[in-house]
GROMACS .gro file of C-alpha atoms in nm:
model
  492
    1MET     CA    1  -5.452  -3.761  -1.474
    2SER     CA    2  -5.414  -3.741  -1.093
    3SER     CA    3  -5.134  -4.000  -1.101
    4GLN     CA    4  -4.951  -3.785  -1.358
    5TYR     CA    5  -4.972  -3.481  -1.130
    6LEU     CA    6  -4.851  -3.686  -0.833
    7ARG     CA    7  -4.550  -3.807  -1.033
    8ILE     CA    8  -4.404  -3.457  -1.011
    9PHE     CA    9  -4.374  -3.498  -0.634
   10THR     CA   10  -4.159  -3.812  -0.657
   11GLN     CA   11  -3.843  -3.620  -0.744
   12ARG     CA   12  -3.573  -3.599  -0.478
   13ASN     CA   13  -3.619  -3.237  -0.368
   14ALA     CA   14  -3.998  -3.210  -0.409
   15ALA     CA   15  -4.090  -3.182  -0.040
   16LEU     CA   16  -3.811  -2.929   0.025
   17LEU     CA   17  -3.914  -2.717  -0.274
   18LEU     CA   18  -4.276  -2.718  -0.154
   19LEU     CA   19  -4.188  -2.613   0.202
   20LEU     CA   20  -3.931  -2.353   0.095
   21GLY     CA   21  -4.171  -2.217  -0.167
   22PHE     CA   22  -4.432  -2.186   0.109
   23ALA     CA   23  -4.185  -2.001   0.334
   24SER     CA   24  -4.096  -1.774   0.042
   25GLY     CA   25  -4.457  -1.676  -0.033
   26LEU     CA   26  -4.590  -1.639   0.323
   27PRO     CA   27  -4.449  -1.292   0.412
   28LEU     CA   28  -4.553  -1.128   0.083
   29ALA     CA   29  -4.927  -1.107   0.151
   30LEU     CA   30  -4.863  -1.029   0.519
   31THR     CA   31  -4.679  -0.704   0.445
   32SER     CA   32  -4.923  -0.599   0.172
   33GLY     CA   33  -5.292  -0.691   0.182
   34THR     CA   34  -5.310  -0.833   0.537
   35LEU     CA   35  -5.124  -0.541   0.695
   36GLN     CA   36  -5.337  -0.291   0.500
   37ALA     CA   37  -5.656  -0.466   0.615
   38TRP     CA   38  -5.541  -0.452   0.980
   39MET     CA   39  -5.467  -0.078   0.953
   40ALA     CA   40  -5.804  -0.019   0.785
   41VAL     CA   41  -5.984  -0.196   1.072
   42GLU     CA   42  -5.787   0.019   1.319
   43ASN     CA   43  -5.902   0.336   1.132
   44VAL     CA   44  -5.556   0.443   1.017
   45ASP     CA   45  -5.590   0.718   0.753
   46ILE     CA   46  -5.576   0.614   0.388
   47LYS     CA   47  -5.268   0.827   0.311
   48THR     CA   48  -5.064   0.643   0.574
   49ILE     CA   49  -5.189   0.306   0.449
   50GLY     CA   50  -5.081   0.403   0.097
   51PHE     CA   51  -4.735   0.497   0.227
   52PHE     CA   52  -4.701   0.148   0.379
   53SER     CA   53  -4.735  -0.005   0.032
   54LEU     CA   54  -4.381   0.121  -0.039
   55VAL     CA   55  -4.236  -0.161   0.175
   56GLY     CA   56  -4.299  -0.387  -0.125
   57GLN     CA   57  -4.025  -0.206  -0.318
   58ALA     CA   58  -3.777  -0.443  -0.149
   59TYR     CA   59  -3.896  -0.718  -0.384
   60VAL     CA   60  -3.834  -0.501  -0.691
   61PHE     CA   61  -3.483  -0.386  -0.596
   62LYS     CA   62  -3.353  -0.700  -0.426
   63PHE     CA   63  -3.082  -0.730  -0.691
   64LEU     CA   64  -2.902  -0.434  -0.527
   65TRP     CA   65  -2.787  -0.645  -0.229
   66SER     CA   66  -2.792  -0.990  -0.392
   67PRO     CA   67  -2.412  -0.976  -0.464
   68LEU     CA   68  -2.352  -0.982  -0.088
   69MET     CA   69  -2.518  -1.324  -0.074
   70ASP     CA   70  -2.299  -1.454  -0.356
   71ARG     CA   71  -1.978  -1.317  -0.205
   72TYR     CA   72  -2.012  -1.390   0.168
   73THR     CA   73  -2.082  -1.724   0.338
   74PRO     CA   74  -2.228  -1.751   0.692
   75PRO     CA   75  -2.017  -1.960   0.935
   76PHE     CA   76  -2.277  -2.240   0.935
   77LEU     CA   77  -2.462  -2.458   0.680
   78GLY     CA   78  -2.285  -2.311   0.375
   79ARG     CA   79  -2.344  -2.022   0.133
   80ARG     CA   80  -2.704  -2.098   0.038
   81ARG     CA   81  -2.852  -2.276   0.341
   82GLY     CA   82  -2.672  -2.043   0.583
   83TRP     CA   83  -2.834  -1.731   0.435
   84LEU     CA   84  -3.169  -1.912   0.415
   85LEU     CA   85  -3.157  -1.987   0.787
   86VAL     CA   86  -3.055  -1.631   0.879
   87THR     CA   87  -3.338  -1.474   0.679
   88GLN     CA   88  -3.597  -1.723   0.806
   89ILE     CA   89  -3.506  -1.667   1.173
   90LEU     CA   90  -3.523  -1.289   1.125
   91LEU     CA   91  -3.861  -1.331   0.953
   92ILE     CA   92  -4.000  -1.536   1.242
   93ILE     CA   93  -3.882  -1.271   1.492
   94GLY     CA   94  -4.007  -0.978   1.282
   95ILE     CA   95  -4.350  -1.127   1.210
   96ALA     CA   96  -4.398  -1.228   1.576
   97LEU     CA   97  -4.301  -0.880   1.698
   98MET     CA   98  -4.561  -0.724   1.465
   99GLY     CA   99  -4.822  -0.910   1.671
  100PHE     CA  100  -4.724  -0.703   1.977
  101MET     CA  101  -4.793  -0.376   1.795
  102GLN     CA  102  -5.111  -0.169   1.762
  103PRO     CA  103  -5.143   0.035   1.440
  104SER     CA  104  -5.322   0.314   1.625
  105HIS     CA  105  -5.037   0.357   1.879
  106ASP     CA  106  -4.718   0.199   1.742
  107LEU     CA  107  -4.723   0.310   1.380
  108THR     CA  108  -4.351   0.399   1.358
  109LEU     CA  109  -4.240   0.068   1.511
  110LEU     CA  110  -4.487  -0.119   1.293
  111ALA     CA  111  -4.346   0.052   0.984
  112ALA     CA  112  -3.989  -0.040   1.085
  113LEU     CA  113  -4.089  -0.404   1.140
  114ALA     CA  114  -4.277  -0.415   0.808
  115VAL     CA  115  -3.965  -0.288   0.628
  116LEU     CA  116  -3.753  -0.549   0.811
  117VAL     CA  117  -3.994  -0.831   0.719
  118ALA     CA  118  -4.012  -0.720   0.353
  119PHE     CA  119  -3.632  -0.689   0.333
  120CYS     CA  120  -3.574  -1.033   0.489
  121SER     CA  121  -3.847  -1.186   0.272
  122ALA     CA  122  -3.691  -1.046  -0.046
  123SER     CA  123  -3.351  -1.171   0.076
  124GLN     CA  124  -3.497  -1.517   0.140
  125ASP     CA  125  -3.633  -1.513  -0.218
  126ILE     CA  126  -3.283  -1.431  -0.347
  127VAL     CA  127  -3.125  -1.728  -0.171
  128PHE     CA  128  -3.410  -1.971  -0.241
  129ASP     CA  129  -3.395  -1.893  -0.612
  130ALA     CA  130  -3.017  -1.939  -0.605
  131TRP     CA  131  -3.042  -2.267  -0.411
  132LYS     CA  132  -3.289  -2.428  -0.651
  133THR     CA  133  -3.085  -2.302  -0.948
  134ASP     CA  134  -2.769  -2.461  -0.806
  135VAL     CA  135  -2.927  -2.788  -0.689
  136LEU     CA  136  -3.175  -2.884  -0.962
  137PRO     CA  137  -3.040  -3.061  -1.272
  138ALA     CA  138  -3.165  -2.937  -1.609
  139GLU     CA  139  -3.428  -3.211  -1.647
  140GLU     CA  140  -3.590  -3.125  -1.311
  141ARG     CA  141  -3.606  -2.747  -1.345
  142GLY     CA  142  -3.954  -2.737  -1.496
  143SER     CA  143  -4.111  -2.962  -1.233
  144GLY     CA  144  -3.906  -2.791  -0.959
  145ALA     CA  145  -4.038  -2.452  -1.069
  146ALA     CA  146  -4.393  -2.592  -1.067
  147ILE     CA  147  -4.362  -2.726  -0.711
  148SER     CA  148  -4.212  -2.403  -0.577
  149VAL     CA  149  -4.491  -2.202  -0.746
  150LEU     CA  150  -4.744  -2.434  -0.577
  151GLY     CA  151  -4.591  -2.371  -0.234
  152TYR     CA  152  -4.567  -1.995  -0.302
  153ARG     CA  153  -4.931  -1.965  -0.410
  154LEU     CA  154  -5.060  -2.174  -0.120
  155ALA     CA  155  -4.868  -1.952   0.122
  156MET     CA  156  -5.018  -1.636  -0.029
  157LEU     CA  157  -5.364  -1.789   0.013
  158VAL     CA  158  -5.290  -1.874   0.379
  159SER     CA  159  -5.133  -1.537   0.469
  160GLY     CA  160  -5.389  -1.344   0.264
  161GLY     CA  161  -5.749  -1.466   0.257
  162LEU     CA  162  -5.726  -1.729   0.533
  163ALA     CA  163  -5.541  -1.494   0.769
  164LEU     CA  164  -5.807  -1.224   0.724
  165TRP     CA  165  -6.086  -1.474   0.790
  166LEU     CA  166  -5.920  -1.616   1.103
  167ALA     CA  167  -5.840  -1.268   1.236
  168ASP     CA  168  -6.198  -1.151   1.186
  169ARG     CA  169  -6.379  -1.460   1.312
  170PHE     CA  170  -6.161  -1.639   1.567
  171LEU     CA  171  -5.812  -1.526   1.666
  172GLY     CA  172  -5.804  -1.148   1.647
  173TRP     CA  173  -5.541  -0.945   1.466
  174GLN     CA  174  -5.248  -0.976   1.702
  175ALA     CA  175  -5.268  -1.357   1.738
  176ILE     CA  176  -5.275  -1.401   1.362
  177TRP     CA  177  -4.920  -1.263   1.334
  178TRP     CA  178  -4.797  -1.514   1.592
  179LEU     CA  179  -4.967  -1.795   1.398
  180MET     CA  180  -4.804  -1.681   1.073
  181ALA     CA  181  -4.463  -1.664   1.247
  182ALA     CA  182  -4.513  -2.025   1.361
  183MET     CA  183  -4.598  -2.127   1.005
  184MET     CA  184  -4.246  -2.023   0.899
  185VAL     CA  185  -4.099  -2.302   1.114
  186PRO     CA  186  -4.148  -2.579   0.849
  187GLY     CA  187  -3.933  -2.368   0.616
  188VAL     CA  188  -3.655  -2.369   0.877
  189VAL     CA  189  -3.683  -2.749   0.904
  190ALA     CA  190  -3.661  -2.776   0.522
  191THR     CA  191  -3.347  -2.558   0.525
  192LEU     CA  192  -3.182  -2.782   0.784
  193LEU     CA  193  -3.269  -3.095   0.584
  194ALA     CA  194  -3.173  -2.952   0.244
  195LYS     CA  195  -2.852  -3.037   0.064
  196GLU     CA  196  -2.598  -2.758   0.016
  197PRO     CA  197  -2.489  -2.715  -0.350
  198GLU     CA  198  -2.153  -2.865  -0.445
  199ASP     CA  199  -1.839  -2.705  -0.303
  200ALA     CA  200  -1.679  -2.731  -0.647
  201ILE     CA  201  -1.883  -2.432  -0.769
  202ALA     CA  202  -1.650  -2.131  -0.801
  203ARG     CA  203  -1.757  -1.825  -0.605
  204PRO     CA  204  -1.655  -1.456  -0.614
  205HIS     CA  205  -1.339  -1.368  -0.417
  206SER     CA  206  -1.427  -1.002  -0.356
  207LEU     CA  207  -1.735  -0.784  -0.338
  208GLU     CA  208  -1.625  -0.601  -0.653
  209GLU     CA  209  -1.609  -0.932  -0.838
  210ALA     CA  210  -1.952  -1.029  -0.697
  211VAL     CA  211  -2.101  -0.712  -0.847
  212ILE     CA  212  -1.917  -0.692  -1.181
  213ALA     CA  213  -1.855  -1.055  -1.275
  214PRO     CA  214  -2.225  -1.156  -1.303
  215LEU     CA  215  -2.285  -0.868  -1.545
  216LYS     CA  216  -1.973  -0.940  -1.753
  217ASP     CA  217  -2.057  -1.311  -1.760
  218PHE     CA  218  -2.408  -1.246  -1.890
  219PHE     CA  219  -2.347  -0.962  -2.135
  220ASN     CA  220  -2.044  -1.130  -2.296
  221ARG     CA  221  -2.260  -1.424  -2.402
  222ASN     CA  222  -2.373  -1.471  -2.757
  223ASN     CA  223  -2.731  -1.337  -2.806
  224ALA     CA  224  -2.736  -1.198  -2.449
  225TRP     CA  225  -2.938  -0.891  -2.551
  226LEU     CA  226  -3.190  -1.098  -2.745
  227ILE     CA  227  -3.241  -1.313  -2.435
  228LEU     CA  228  -3.271  -1.000  -2.220
  229SER     CA  229  -3.547  -0.868  -2.447
  230LEU     CA  230  -3.712  -1.210  -2.438
  231ILE     CA  231  -3.721  -1.197  -2.057
  232VAL     CA  232  -3.890  -0.854  -2.064
  233LEU     CA  233  -4.141  -0.940  -2.338
  234TYR     CA  234  -4.223  -1.310  -2.295
  235LYS     CA  235  -4.513  -1.253  -2.053
  236LEU     CA  236  -4.609  -0.906  -2.181
  237GLY     CA  237  -4.940  -1.021  -2.333
  238ASP     CA  238  -5.023  -1.202  -2.011
  239ALA     CA  239  -4.938  -0.887  -1.812
  240PHE     CA  240  -5.166  -0.673  -2.031
  241ALA     CA  241  -5.459  -0.911  -1.985
  242ALA     CA  242  -5.410  -0.937  -1.608
  243SER     CA  243  -5.352  -0.567  -1.541
  244LEU     CA  244  -5.720  -0.464  -1.557
  245THR     CA  245  -5.901  -0.798  -1.516
  246THR     CA  246  -6.091  -0.709  -1.197
  247ILE     CA  247  -6.199  -0.368  -1.330
  248PHE     CA  248  -6.304  -0.524  -1.661
  249LEU     CA  249  -6.519  -0.792  -1.495
  250ILE     CA  250  -6.689  -0.540  -1.264
  251ARG     CA  251  -6.718  -0.226  -1.480
  252GLY     CA  252  -6.675  -0.362  -1.830
  253VAL     CA  253  -6.904  -0.665  -1.804
  254GLY     CA  254  -7.111  -0.579  -1.495
  255PHE     CA  255  -7.050  -0.867  -1.254
  256ASP     CA  256  -7.091  -0.818  -0.878
  257ALA     CA  257  -6.770  -0.768  -0.680
  258GLY     CA  258  -6.846  -1.078  -0.472
  259ASP     CA  259  -6.878  -1.299  -0.781
  260VAL     CA  260  -6.559  -1.155  -0.924
  261GLY     CA  261  -6.370  -1.214  -0.599
  262LEU     CA  262  -6.491  -1.573  -0.573
  263VAL     CA  263  -6.418  -1.666  -0.935
  264ASN     CA  264  -6.116  -1.450  -1.017
  265LYS     CA  265  -5.926  -1.505  -0.695
  266THR     CA  266  -6.027  -1.856  -0.588
  267LEU     CA  267  -6.080  -2.030  -0.922
  268GLY     CA  268  -5.795  -1.831  -1.075
  269LEU     CA  269  -5.557  -1.946  -0.800
  270ILE     CA  270  -5.659  -2.311  -0.844
  271ALA     CA  271  -5.613  -2.283  -1.221
  272THR     CA  272  -5.267  -2.127  -1.180
  273ILE     CA  273  -5.157  -2.410  -0.951
  274ILE     CA  274  -5.290  -2.678  -1.189
  275GLY     CA  275  -5.128  -2.501  -1.485
  276ALA     CA  276  -4.790  -2.481  -1.311
  277LEU     CA  277  -4.803  -2.848  -1.211
  278TYR     CA  278  -4.915  -2.966  -1.554
  279GLY     CA  279  -4.658  -2.742  -1.719
  280GLY     CA  280  -4.386  -2.891  -1.502
  281LEU     CA  281  -4.508  -3.240  -1.593
  282LEU     CA  282  -4.495  -3.163  -1.968
  283MET     CA  283  -4.149  -3.011  -1.935
  284GLN     CA  284  -4.013  -3.351  -1.835
  285ARG     CA  285  -4.082  -3.452  -2.197
  286LEU     CA  286  -4.016  -3.124  -2.383
  287SER     CA  287  -3.702  -2.922  -2.440
  288LEU     CA  288  -3.695  -2.578  -2.276
  289PHE     CA  289  -3.743  -2.404  -2.612
  290ARG     CA  290  -4.042  -2.618  -2.709
  291ALA     CA  291  -4.204  -2.568  -2.367
  292LEU     CA  292  -4.158  -2.189  -2.383
  293LEU     CA  293  -4.298  -2.177  -2.737
  294LEU     CA  294  -4.597  -2.402  -2.668
  295PHE     CA  295  -4.690  -2.238  -2.337
  296GLY     CA  296  -4.630  -1.891  -2.485
  297ILE     CA  297  -4.881  -1.964  -2.762
  298PHE     CA  298  -5.128  -2.093  -2.501
  299GLN     CA  299  -5.081  -1.773  -2.298
  300ALA     CA  300  -5.154  -1.556  -2.599
  301VAL     CA  301  -5.458  -1.750  -2.723
  302SER     CA  302  -5.609  -1.775  -2.371
  303ASN     CA  303  -5.656  -1.395  -2.365
  304LEU     CA  304  -5.924  -1.439  -2.630
  305GLY     CA  305  -6.152  -1.566  -2.353
  306TYR     CA  306  -6.171  -1.212  -2.214
  307TRP     CA  307  -6.227  -1.075  -2.564
  308ILE     CA  308  -6.525  -1.312  -2.599
  309LEU     CA  309  -6.659  -1.186  -2.265
  310SER     CA  310  -6.631  -0.828  -2.389
  311VAL     CA  311  -6.845  -0.890  -2.702
  312THR     CA  312  -7.109  -1.128  -2.557
  313ASP     CA  313  -7.380  -1.103  -2.292
  314LYS     CA  314  -7.291  -1.137  -1.925
  315ASN     CA  315  -7.276  -1.499  -1.809
  316ILE     CA  316  -7.116  -1.629  -1.490
  317TYR     CA  317  -7.012  -1.957  -1.654
  318SER     CA  318  -6.843  -1.772  -1.940
  319MET     CA  319  -6.651  -1.564  -1.687
  320ALA     CA  320  -6.545  -1.876  -1.494
  321ALA     CA  321  -6.428  -2.044  -1.815
  322ALA     CA  322  -6.229  -1.737  -1.928
  323VAL     CA  323  -6.064  -1.692  -1.587
  324PHE     CA  324  -5.983  -2.062  -1.555
  325VAL     CA  325  -5.828  -2.097  -1.902
  326GLU     CA  326  -5.626  -1.774  -1.878
  327ASN     CA  327  -5.483  -1.862  -1.535
  328LEU     CA  328  -5.422  -2.224  -1.638
  329CYS     CA  329  -5.213  -2.117  -1.937
  330GLY     CA  330  -5.044  -1.843  -1.735
  331GLY     CA  331  -4.939  -2.102  -1.475
  332MET     CA  332  -4.789  -2.323  -1.746
  333GLY     CA  333  -4.599  -2.025  -1.887
  334THR     CA  334  -4.472  -1.935  -1.539
  335ALA     CA  335  -4.328  -2.286  -1.485
  336ALA     CA  336  -4.136  -2.267  -1.815
  337PHE     CA  337  -4.027  -1.908  -1.753
  338VAL     CA  338  -3.880  -1.984  -1.408
  339ALA     CA  339  -3.697  -2.280  -1.564
  340LEU     CA  340  -3.559  -2.038  -1.826
  341LEU     CA  341  -3.425  -1.803  -1.557
  342MET     CA  342  -3.256  -2.095  -1.379
  343THR     CA  343  -3.098  -2.208  -1.707
  344LEU     CA  344  -2.956  -1.861  -1.770
  345CYS     CA  345  -2.779  -1.837  -1.433
  346ASN     CA  346  -2.413  -1.913  -1.375
  347LYS     CA  347  -2.396  -2.111  -1.048
  348SER     CA  348  -2.099  -1.905  -0.927
  349PHE     CA  349  -2.328  -1.605  -0.880
  350SER     CA  350  -2.679  -1.738  -0.934
  351ALA     CA  351  -2.819  -1.519  -0.653
  352THR     CA  352  -2.723  -1.198  -0.833
  353GLN     CA  353  -2.815  -1.311  -1.184
  354PHE     CA  354  -3.151  -1.460  -1.087
  355ALA     CA  355  -3.242  -1.146  -0.889
  356LEU     CA  356  -3.148  -0.923  -1.183
  357LEU     CA  357  -3.330  -1.132  -1.442
  358SER     CA  358  -3.645  -1.167  -1.230
  359ALA     CA  359  -3.645  -0.789  -1.171
  360LEU     CA  360  -3.623  -0.731  -1.547
  361SER     CA  361  -3.908  -0.976  -1.604
  362ALA     CA  362  -4.126  -0.757  -1.381
  363VAL     CA  363  -4.073  -0.446  -1.597
  364GLY     CA  364  -4.361  -0.531  -1.830
  365ARG     CA  365  -4.595  -0.618  -1.543
  366VAL     CA  366  -4.516  -0.295  -1.355
  367TYR     CA  367  -4.538  -0.050  -1.645
  368VAL     CA  368  -4.830  -0.183  -1.850
  369GLY     CA  369  -5.088  -0.039  -1.607
  370PRO     CA  370  -5.087   0.325  -1.728
  371VAL     CA  371  -5.069   0.216  -2.094
  372ALA     CA  372  -5.353  -0.032  -2.042
  373GLY     CA  373  -5.578   0.231  -1.884
  374TRP     CA  374  -5.514   0.474  -2.170
  375PHE     CA  375  -5.577   0.201  -2.428
  376VAL     CA  376  -5.915   0.106  -2.278
  377GLU     CA  377  -6.023   0.471  -2.258
  378SER     CA  378  -5.932   0.527  -2.622
  379TRP     CA  379  -6.032   0.200  -2.790
  380GLY     CA  380  -6.258   0.003  -2.555
  381TRP     CA  381  -6.238  -0.342  -2.399
  382PRO     CA  382  -6.268  -0.563  -2.713
  383ALA     CA  383  -5.976  -0.385  -2.883
  384PHE     CA  384  -5.774  -0.399  -2.561
  385TYR     CA  385  -5.800  -0.777  -2.523
  386ALA     CA  386  -5.739  -0.829  -2.895
  387PHE     CA  387  -5.424  -0.619  -2.853
  388SER     CA  388  -5.318  -0.830  -2.550
  389VAL     CA  389  -5.296  -1.129  -2.788
  390ALA     CA  390  -5.084  -0.928  -3.032
  391ALA     CA  391  -4.861  -0.806  -2.745
  392ALA     CA  392  -4.748  -1.166  -2.689
  393LEU     CA  393  -4.613  -1.199  -3.045
  394PRO     CA  394  -4.283  -1.003  -3.005
  395GLY     CA  395  -4.181  -1.235  -2.721
  396LEU     CA  396  -4.254  -1.542  -2.933
  397LEU     CA  397  -4.055  -1.400  -3.227
  398LEU     CA  398  -3.759  -1.330  -2.996
  399LEU     CA  399  -3.789  -1.684  -2.865
  400LEU     CA  400  -3.750  -1.821  -3.219
  401GLY     CA  401  -3.430  -1.618  -3.256
  402CYS     CA  402  -3.295  -1.761  -2.930
  403ARG     CA  403  -3.370  -2.124  -3.014
  404GLN     CA  404  -3.015  -2.239  -3.087
  405THR     CA  405  -2.875  -2.056  -2.784
  406LEU     CA  406  -3.130  -2.212  -2.548
  407ASP     CA  407  -3.086  -2.561  -2.692
  408ASP     CA  408  -2.707  -2.536  -2.656
  409ALA     CA  409  -2.736  -2.404  -2.300
  410GLN     CA  410  -2.974  -2.680  -2.193
  411ARG     CA  411  -2.759  -2.949  -2.354
  412ALA     CA  412  -2.412  -2.827  -2.258
  413GLY     CA  413  -2.485  -2.609  -1.955
  414ALA     CA  414  -2.274  -2.324  -2.097
  415PHE     CA  415  -2.314  -2.029  -2.335
  416PRO     CA  416  -2.083  -1.946  -2.629
  417GLN     CA  417  -1.905  -1.612  -2.597
  418ARG     CA  418  -1.973  -1.316  -2.826
  419THR     CA  419  -1.696  -1.215  -3.067
  420LEU     CA  420  -1.844  -0.951  -3.303
  421TRP     CA  421  -1.848  -0.569  -3.270
  422PRO     CA  422  -1.724  -0.518  -2.912
  423ASN     CA  423  -1.721  -0.137  -2.942
  424ALA     CA  424  -2.082  -0.117  -3.060
  425TYR     CA  425  -2.195  -0.352  -2.784
  426SER     CA  426  -2.013  -0.139  -2.526
  427TRP     CA  427  -2.241   0.155  -2.615
  428ALA     CA  428  -2.548  -0.058  -2.545
  429THR     CA  429  -2.401  -0.152  -2.206
  430ARG     CA  430  -2.320   0.214  -2.126
  431LEU     CA  431  -2.679   0.319  -2.201
  432LEU     CA  432  -2.817   0.045  -1.977
  433LYS     CA  433  -2.578   0.140  -1.694
  434THR     CA  434  -2.668   0.509  -1.728
  435GLY     CA  435  -3.039   0.432  -1.705
  436ALA     CA  436  -2.984   0.211  -1.399
  437LEU     CA  437  -2.773   0.481  -1.229
  438MET     CA  438  -3.041   0.746  -1.292
  439ALA     CA  439  -3.302   0.511  -1.141
  440VAL     CA  440  -3.088   0.462  -0.828
  441VAL     CA  441  -3.052   0.841  -0.789
  442GLY     CA  442  -3.429   0.873  -0.822
  443LEU     CA  443  -3.484   0.612  -0.551
  444ILE     CA  444  -3.246   0.796  -0.317
  445LEU     CA  445  -3.439   1.121  -0.373
  446LEU     CA  446  -3.778   0.951  -0.339
  447LEU     CA  447  -3.771   0.921   0.042
  448PRO     CA  448  -3.714   1.294   0.118
  449ASP     CA  449  -3.984   1.375  -0.137
  450LEU     CA  450  -4.234   1.141   0.034
  451LEU     CA  451  -4.147   1.282   0.377
  452GLY     CA  452  -4.206   1.637   0.252
  453TRP     CA  453  -3.847   1.753   0.288
  454LEU     CA  454  -3.823   1.823  -0.085
  455ALA     CA  455  -4.091   1.913  -0.341
  456ILE     CA  456  -3.950   1.747  -0.651
  457ASP     CA  457  -4.239   1.538  -0.785
  458PHE     CA  458  -4.200   1.668  -1.140
  459THR     CA  459  -3.820   1.626  -1.133
  460LEU     CA  460  -3.853   1.269  -1.009
  461SER     CA  461  -4.106   1.193  -1.281
  462LEU     CA  462  -3.865   1.322  -1.546
  463LEU     CA  463  -3.575   1.135  -1.387
  464PHE     CA  464  -3.753   0.798  -1.381
  465SER     CA  465  -3.895   0.847  -1.732
  466GLY     CA  466  -3.551   0.938  -1.863
  467ALA     CA  467  -3.392   0.641  -1.685
  468LEU     CA  468  -3.644   0.403  -1.839
  469ALA     CA  469  -3.604   0.553  -2.187
  470ILE     CA  470  -3.222   0.539  -2.179
  471ALA     CA  471  -3.213   0.185  -2.039
  472LEU     CA  472  -3.463   0.062  -2.298
  473GLY     CA  473  -3.259   0.238  -2.567
  474GLY     CA  474  -2.956   0.035  -2.459
  475VAL     CA  475  -3.157  -0.288  -2.466
  476ALA     CA  476  -3.295  -0.200  -2.812
  477LEU     CA  477  -2.945  -0.128  -2.947
  478GLY     CA  478  -2.803  -0.451  -2.805
  479THR     CA  479  -3.097  -0.650  -2.940
  480LEU     CA  480  -3.049  -0.500  -3.286
  481LEU     CA  481  -2.679  -0.589  -3.280
  482ASP     CA  482  -2.762  -0.946  -3.174
  483TYR     CA  483  -3.014  -0.974  -3.458
  484LEU     CA  484  -2.758  -0.851  -3.713
  485ALA     CA  485  -2.495  -1.088  -3.572
  486LEU     CA  486  -2.743  -1.376  -3.592
  487ARG     CA  487  -2.819  -1.298  -3.959
  488ARG     CA  488  -2.449  -1.270  -4.039
  489THR     CA  489  -2.376  -1.607  -3.876
  490SER     CA  490  -2.670  -1.784  -4.044
  491SER     CA  491  -2.576  -1.650  -4.389
  492ARG     CA  492  -2.232  -1.814  -4.378
   0.00000   0.00000   0.00000
């Protein structure tokens, strides 16, 4: 078995993917959990600490500036490696400067640096995703996704748990930021050694084209709306199960917080890494559709481990088994899902399309929390985890409808264009655009509301709810039209 895992690392770009994945994951935990822990130790008030969590919004809305990285090319190293180097150097400078700050005295400067680090980190993610999409051939995308997930997860472990331990026991808080800045250097070396994607790839000639062309390219494809719904729903059951796992294990089952932290975080991380690697290994033998279907079924069935925990007596070994299996299957699903996103991207503007698609994939994960809490309050934990299995079924049904499209795309590297009902499809696009525009307006108004300049909490709530409803209405209409078009084609 170990030799099979090691075989993944024999591909040409394995070491570069590992190092760049590590550089991609390192800043995430630094600007979230590690920064919050530092401020807590320095006795910064909880309201201010909560405000700092907003820096993570850069990762959600990175698609807004991703067209710039498709359109413009730095004067060195090329379009992908040039932007990678720029973002990595800015990250090293920003992280190192945070080590010269004191939360109790330099809060404004620390906030500005945290925003800079989060922005550059999200930008690095944009370019790294585009680079691996452009460079990896179809047969290496599964294993490439697995290796980058391994590097990403290891980096989060280093900049999260290990950084806290070193800061508390040995180095102190300021030195830990300098150490983390130094750990970005291998990513710079990987960027310098990496191969720039082929010059033959067409690229946008204007900023307008960089913004509009990726959307037209995607939404003019056959079954585009079905695939869009698949991206939103494929990991929905997994998101439901993961949304309240810690609370369930502590309050629902009655485990100690220390046991939960040790098993859920440590064993769960190991299982995710093994699952991603094994999933990447299997994908060398399976088509993309078969891998998505098989791993999607595994993801759904693995949630039954938590259901078993909810209806049986407390047992630490049962908890470890449930956590391990769920994270193992989730890691396999993640490897296939990242490969799917790479397959769906046009290399001319892969930065924009990958950023958009990955943002859409986060919709389920972000919005299941309130629904999950209500469900548990109303129906209890056993019903909740049984429902998490059922929540995976719509994604699997959509996957079956997309089979021919995915097989054609993997084989030919191109998507057939849609020909039916252009006027009806245009209404679906208008609804999606309207929802997105309302969300942007809400984001613009959010800052003055947080700073106390405007008291519009209720208005913002209505605006974001309306934006989500209208956008989802557009997706539902487009998906329905794709389904009807699919039935019409298959009946001929």
